Amino acid sequence: MYDPTRLAALVAVAEAGSITRAAERLGYTPPALSQQLAKLEREAGTTLLVRHHRGTRLTGAGELLVARARRVLDELQQARHELARLTGLSGGTLRLGTFQTAGVHLLPPVLSAFRRAHPDVELTVASHEPPAGVAAVAAGEVDLALTHTYEPAEPVPLPASVALEPLLVEELVLVTAPGHALASGGARLPLAELAGQPLISMAPDHPARQGVEAVLARAGATPSVLVATPVYALVCALVSAGLGVGVVPEMVARTAVTPVGVRALEGGELRRTISVARRTDTTSPTVDAFRALLRGAFGRAQ
């Protein structure tokens, strides 16, 4: 049995004329796409592509398999449409809310997978920094919203009509200017080492961060610059410029566009949990299908 994903990769290469262009179209890296094609050639037991300096060309076996693959993929696409009509996943709109970090780094591949599986469903995405996403779900403005909570923090009561489903738990880490002494150690940094350090702070105007920064204050970190809006890119930029240190979610540190030093903190009790908010009094096949994709994608990210 041939894997449909690999058949689709072969068809894409045949149409694009090169692995690089096909990888861009499919959202793969060229090495990852090459691995898929190599597996398909092992399944077929023969060479399907010949690579040359201008791209690739199909062998005779490759041309035969592409012709068959197009028919198979067309049949599978038709089956998806027919199943969508049976399950109520044909047409309609799915309204999503997200905060910036998840919207940029985690949500796009999920949206892409959903669109491939359910092309007839219209998608809308709105920006809702927590806790506004929960309120938008409760008000019926969006069907699902990605939100987050921090630990330690005072529990925030949820509206009776809303439930949170945790998707990803990540530690908070220290970010510093490149070459900073605190970022040079390999072991986890004791919080006591932050005593006297100027802190790029998101409190007091970021309620979700207040519990975290209370812990940092007890460790002796001194607020240096207050960032009143929840924009971690700005926090990392100020840290990179040497205005202080920051404590941010690991994903933020890993994807910072400005150069920063990163170090894990001792204890690991400073955390952020990303969840999807949904209504408990209504449900739909569209919402359930998207939640399933979220669980799979965020599980891989974790």
Short mmCIF file of C-alpha atoms in Angstrom, two decimals:
data_model
loop_
_atom_site.label_atom_id
_atom_site.label_comp_id
_atom_site.label_asym_id
_atom_site.label_seq_id
_atom_site.Cartn_x
_atom_site.Cartn_y
_atom_site.Cartn_z
CA MET A 1 0.00 0.00 0.00
CA TYR A 2 1.33 3.42 -0.95
CA ASP A 3 1.06 6.28 1.56
CA PRO A 4 -1.23 8.99 0.05
CA THR A 5 0.97 11.73 1.53
CA ARG A 6 3.97 10.37 -0.36
CA LEU A 7 1.94 10.02 -3.55
CA ALA A 8 0.90 13.66 -3.20
CA ALA A 9 4.56 14.59 -2.74
CA LEU A 10 5.50 12.81 -5.97
CA VAL A 11 2.70 14.53 -7.89
CA ALA A 12 3.79 17.91 -6.49
CA VAL A 13 7.38 17.34 -7.63
CA ALA A 14 6.17 16.28 -11.08
CA GLU A 15 4.12 19.48 -11.37
CA ALA A 16 6.71 21.85 -9.86
CA GLY A 17 9.72 20.37 -11.64
CA SER A 18 11.95 20.47 -8.58
CA ILE A 19 11.99 19.25 -4.99
CA THR A 20 12.65 22.77 -3.69
CA ARG A 21 9.61 24.31 -5.40
CA ALA A 22 7.40 21.37 -4.44
CA ALA A 23 8.55 21.62 -0.81
CA GLU A 24 7.57 25.30 -0.72
CA ARG A 25 4.14 24.44 -2.12
CA LEU A 26 3.53 21.66 0.41
CA GLY A 27 5.00 23.40 3.45
CA TYR A 28 7.92 20.95 3.85
CA THR A 29 11.64 21.57 3.98
CA PRO A 30 13.44 20.11 0.93
CA PRO A 31 15.25 17.47 3.05
CA ALA A 32 11.96 16.35 4.62
CA LEU A 33 10.32 16.07 1.20
CA SER A 34 13.32 14.13 -0.11
CA GLN A 35 12.90 11.66 2.75
CA GLN A 36 9.24 11.12 1.82
CA LEU A 37 10.20 10.49 -1.80
CA ALA A 38 12.96 8.08 -0.80
CA LYS A 39 10.45 6.09 1.27
CA LEU A 40 8.07 6.01 -1.70
CA GLU A 41 10.84 4.69 -3.95
CA ARG A 42 11.55 1.94 -1.42
CA GLU A 43 7.84 1.06 -1.40
CA ALA A 44 7.80 1.00 -5.19
CA GLY A 45 11.05 -0.94 -5.40
CA THR A 46 12.39 1.25 -8.19
CA THR A 47 13.71 4.74 -8.98
CA LEU A 48 10.94 7.27 -9.58
CA LEU A 49 12.92 10.52 -9.95
CA VAL A 50 16.21 11.51 -11.51
CA ARG A 51 17.79 14.62 -10.00
CA HIS A 52 19.84 16.99 -12.17
CA HIS A 53 21.25 20.51 -11.84
CA ARG A 54 18.04 22.15 -13.14
CA GLY A 55 15.62 20.17 -11.00
CA THR A 56 14.16 16.69 -11.36
CA ARG A 57 12.52 14.51 -14.01
CA LEU A 58 10.37 11.43 -13.71
CA THR A 59 11.57 8.02 -14.77
CA GLY A 60 9.21 5.81 -16.72
CA ALA A 61 8.12 4.20 -13.47
CA GLY A 62 7.62 7.64 -11.95
CA GLU A 63 5.39 8.77 -14.83
CA LEU A 64 3.27 5.63 -14.47
CA LEU A 65 2.89 6.08 -10.73
CA VAL A 66 2.07 9.80 -11.03
CA ALA A 67 -0.74 9.06 -13.47
CA ARG A 68 -2.21 6.48 -11.10
CA ALA A 69 -1.57 8.68 -8.05
CA ARG A 70 -3.58 11.55 -9.53
CA ARG A 71 -6.60 9.26 -9.88
CA VAL A 72 -6.18 7.91 -6.35
CA LEU A 73 -5.81 11.40 -4.84
CA ASP A 74 -8.84 12.66 -6.76
CA GLU A 75 -10.90 9.76 -5.39
CA LEU A 76 -9.70 10.46 -1.84
CA GLN A 77 -10.57 14.14 -2.20
CA GLN A 78 -14.04 13.21 -3.42
CA ALA A 79 -14.42 10.86 -0.44
CA ARG A 80 -13.47 13.70 1.92
CA HIS A 81 -16.16 15.93 0.43
CA GLU A 82 -18.80 13.19 0.68
CA LEU A 83 -17.86 12.38 4.27
CA ALA A 84 -17.90 16.08 5.12
CA ARG A 85 -21.46 16.35 3.85
CA LEU A 86 -22.46 13.32 5.92
CA THR A 87 -20.86 14.65 9.13
CA GLY A 88 -21.90 18.27 8.76
CA LEU A 89 -18.40 19.50 7.87
CA SER A 90 -19.39 20.93 4.52
CA GLY A 91 -19.91 24.69 4.41
CA GLY A 92 -20.42 27.01 7.33
CA THR A 93 -17.85 29.10 9.19
CA LEU A 94 -15.41 28.31 11.98
CA ARG A 95 -14.56 31.43 14.02
CA LEU A 96 -11.27 31.30 15.91
CA GLY A 97 -9.60 33.56 18.44
CA THR A 98 -5.91 33.48 19.28
CA PHE A 99 -3.20 35.40 21.09
CA GLN A 100 -0.14 36.56 19.20
CA THR A 101 2.48 33.91 20.05
CA ALA A 102 0.20 30.95 19.33
CA GLY A 103 -1.24 32.66 16.27
CA VAL A 104 2.19 33.13 14.72
CA HIS A 105 4.00 29.95 15.73
CA LEU A 106 1.43 27.21 16.42
CA LEU A 107 -1.88 27.91 14.70
CA PRO A 108 -0.93 28.19 10.97
CA PRO A 109 -0.11 24.48 10.38
CA VAL A 110 -3.36 23.49 12.12
CA LEU A 111 -5.33 25.87 9.91
CA SER A 112 -3.56 24.46 6.86
CA ALA A 113 -4.40 20.87 7.81
CA PHE A 114 -8.02 21.80 8.50
CA ARG A 115 -8.35 23.59 5.16
CA ARG A 116 -6.98 20.57 3.30
CA ALA A 117 -9.43 18.26 5.06
CA HIS A 118 -12.46 20.59 4.97
CA PRO A 119 -12.03 23.12 2.12
CA ASP A 120 -15.70 24.13 2.16
CA VAL A 121 -15.57 25.54 5.72
CA GLU A 122 -14.85 29.27 5.86
CA LEU A 123 -12.24 30.24 8.48
CA THR A 124 -12.01 33.52 10.38
CA VAL A 125 -9.27 34.38 12.87
CA ALA A 126 -9.45 37.23 15.38
CA SER A 127 -6.81 38.50 17.79
CA HIS A 128 -7.79 38.10 21.47
CA GLU A 129 -5.05 38.47 24.06
CA PRO A 130 -5.95 36.53 27.23
CA PRO A 131 -8.32 36.67 28.95
CA ALA A 132 -10.28 38.36 26.15
CA GLY A 133 -10.50 35.11 24.17
CA VAL A 134 -12.45 33.39 26.96
CA ALA A 135 -14.87 36.31 27.08
CA ALA A 136 -15.29 36.16 23.29
CA VAL A 137 -16.19 32.45 23.49
CA ALA A 138 -18.66 33.12 26.30
CA ALA A 139 -20.27 35.92 24.27
CA GLY A 140 -20.57 33.72 21.18
CA GLU A 141 -18.23 35.94 19.16
CA VAL A 142 -15.88 33.03 18.35
CA ASP A 143 -16.33 29.27 18.41
CA LEU A 144 -12.90 28.48 19.87
CA ALA A 145 -10.12 30.60 21.34
CA LEU A 146 -6.52 29.86 22.20
CA THR A 147 -5.68 31.33 25.58
CA HIS A 148 -3.09 30.90 28.32
CA THR A 149 -2.63 30.88 32.08
CA TYR A 150 0.51 31.24 34.18
CA GLU A 151 1.78 29.50 37.28
CA PRO A 152 1.96 30.57 39.98
CA ALA A 153 -1.15 32.73 39.76
CA GLU A 154 -4.46 33.27 41.46
CA PRO A 155 -7.13 31.11 39.79
CA VAL A 156 -9.41 33.06 37.48
CA PRO A 157 -13.06 31.93 37.50
CA LEU A 158 -14.41 30.83 34.13
CA PRO A 159 -17.86 31.68 32.80
CA ALA A 160 -20.22 28.77 33.40
CA SER A 161 -20.62 28.23 29.66
CA VAL A 162 -16.87 27.92 28.94
CA ALA A 163 -14.40 25.08 29.47
CA LEU A 164 -10.63 25.06 28.97
CA GLU A 165 -8.80 22.13 27.38
CA PRO A 166 -5.01 22.25 28.07
CA LEU A 167 -2.90 21.76 24.93
CA LEU A 168 0.68 22.69 25.82
CA VAL A 169 2.60 23.33 29.05
CA GLU A 170 5.92 25.16 28.80
CA GLU A 171 8.40 26.46 31.33
CA LEU A 172 9.38 30.11 31.62
CA VAL A 173 13.06 30.75 30.96
CA LEU A 174 15.51 33.59 31.49
CA VAL A 175 16.42 35.74 28.48
CA THR A 176 19.38 38.09 28.54
CA ALA A 177 21.46 40.16 26.19
CA PRO A 178 23.89 37.99 24.18
CA GLY A 179 26.99 37.21 26.20
CA HIS A 180 25.41 38.09 29.55
CA ALA A 181 27.06 36.29 32.48
CA LEU A 182 23.78 34.74 33.67
CA ALA A 183 23.25 32.99 30.34
CA SER A 184 26.65 31.34 30.28
CA GLY A 185 26.03 28.42 32.67
CA GLY A 186 24.80 25.04 31.55
CA ALA A 187 22.91 24.16 34.74
CA ARG A 188 19.54 25.62 35.70
CA LEU A 189 19.87 29.08 37.24
CA PRO A 190 18.72 29.46 40.88
CA LEU A 191 16.18 32.26 41.19
CA ALA A 192 18.36 33.80 43.93
CA GLU A 193 20.88 34.66 41.18
CA LEU A 194 18.37 37.22 39.87
CA ALA A 195 18.85 39.40 42.98
CA GLY A 196 19.62 42.94 41.88
CA GLN A 197 19.03 42.21 38.20
CA PRO A 198 16.99 44.82 36.28
CA LEU A 199 13.84 43.08 35.01
CA ILE A 200 11.93 43.92 31.86
CA SER A 201 8.52 43.56 33.47
CA MET A 202 5.03 42.90 32.04
CA ALA A 203 3.30 43.56 35.37
CA PRO A 204 1.29 45.30 36.78
CA ASP A 205 -0.81 45.81 33.61
CA HIS A 206 -0.64 42.11 32.66
CA PRO A 207 -2.79 40.36 35.30
CA ALA A 208 -1.77 36.86 34.23
CA ARG A 209 1.88 37.71 34.94
CA GLN A 210 1.41 39.14 38.42
CA GLY A 211 1.91 35.84 40.25
CA VAL A 212 5.07 35.08 38.27
CA GLU A 213 6.55 38.49 38.90
CA ALA A 214 5.73 38.30 42.59
CA VAL A 215 8.03 35.25 42.69
CA LEU A 216 10.71 37.14 40.78
CA ALA A 217 10.38 40.11 43.16
CA ARG A 218 10.89 37.84 46.17
CA ALA A 219 14.05 36.56 44.45
CA GLY A 220 15.32 40.15 44.23
CA ALA A 221 14.73 40.98 40.55
CA THR A 222 14.16 44.74 40.31
CA PRO A 223 11.68 46.14 37.73
CA SER A 224 13.62 48.21 35.21
CA VAL A 225 11.26 48.79 32.27
CA LEU A 226 7.51 48.20 32.33
CA VAL A 227 5.93 46.82 29.15
CA ALA A 228 2.25 47.52 29.64
CA THR A 229 1.04 45.61 26.60
CA PRO A 230 1.45 41.82 26.26
CA VAL A 231 3.99 41.93 23.43
CA TYR A 232 6.82 39.51 24.12
CA ALA A 233 8.69 40.55 20.97
CA LEU A 234 9.16 43.97 22.58
CA VAL A 235 10.33 42.39 25.85
CA CYS A 236 12.96 40.35 23.97
CA ALA A 237 14.05 43.39 21.93
CA LEU A 238 14.62 45.44 25.10
CA VAL A 239 16.49 42.54 26.69
CA SER A 240 18.63 42.14 23.57
CA ALA A 241 19.52 45.84 23.77
CA GLY A 242 20.88 45.35 27.29
CA LEU A 243 18.14 47.19 29.19
CA GLY A 244 17.57 44.27 31.57
CA VAL A 245 16.73 40.57 31.75
CA GLY A 246 13.38 38.93 31.13
CA VAL A 247 11.53 35.77 32.07
CA VAL A 248 9.41 34.57 29.15
CA PRO A 249 7.82 31.33 27.90
CA GLU A 250 10.28 28.93 26.29
CA MET A 251 8.57 29.18 22.90
CA VAL A 252 8.95 32.97 22.97
CA ALA A 253 12.67 32.69 23.71
CA ARG A 254 13.17 30.05 21.02
CA THR A 255 11.49 32.16 18.33
CA ALA A 256 12.76 35.63 19.33
CA VAL A 257 13.63 37.74 16.29
CA THR A 258 16.31 39.64 18.23
CA PRO A 259 19.38 37.79 19.57
CA VAL A 260 19.05 36.78 23.22
CA GLY A 261 20.80 34.47 25.63
CA VAL A 262 18.57 31.78 27.13
CA ARG A 263 18.88 29.77 30.36
CA ALA A 264 16.50 27.44 32.16
CA LEU A 265 15.49 28.33 35.71
CA GLU A 266 15.87 26.09 38.73
CA GLY A 267 12.74 24.43 40.07
CA GLY A 268 10.68 24.66 36.89
CA GLU A 269 7.66 25.97 38.81
CA LEU A 270 7.25 29.03 36.58
CA ARG A 271 5.07 27.80 33.70
CA ARG A 272 2.58 28.81 31.04
CA THR A 273 -0.27 26.55 29.94
CA ILE A 274 -1.82 27.13 26.51
CA SER A 275 -5.43 25.95 26.30
CA VAL A 276 -8.34 26.08 23.89
CA ALA A 277 -11.53 27.63 25.23
CA ARG A 278 -14.87 26.29 24.01
CA ARG A 279 -18.51 26.52 24.96
CA THR A 280 -19.92 23.64 26.98
CA ASP A 281 -23.56 24.16 26.02
CA THR A 282 -23.12 23.73 22.27
CA THR A 283 -20.99 21.59 20.00
CA SER A 284 -20.56 20.90 16.30
CA PRO A 285 -18.60 18.49 14.10
CA THR A 286 -16.56 21.44 12.82
CA VAL A 287 -15.48 22.51 16.31
CA ASP A 288 -14.73 18.91 17.32
CA ALA A 289 -12.63 18.31 14.20
CA PHE A 290 -10.57 21.42 14.78
CA ARG A 291 -10.02 20.57 18.46
CA ALA A 292 -8.70 17.16 17.43
CA LEU A 293 -6.21 18.78 15.06
CA LEU A 294 -5.13 21.18 17.81
CA ARG A 295 -4.46 18.32 20.20
CA GLY A 296 -2.30 16.53 17.67
CA ALA A 297 -0.31 19.60 16.57
CA PHE A 298 0.30 20.97 20.07
CA GLY A 299 1.23 17.52 21.33
CA ARG A 300 3.96 17.36 18.71
CA ALA A 301 5.13 20.87 19.66
CA GLN A 302 5.44 19.84 23.29
#
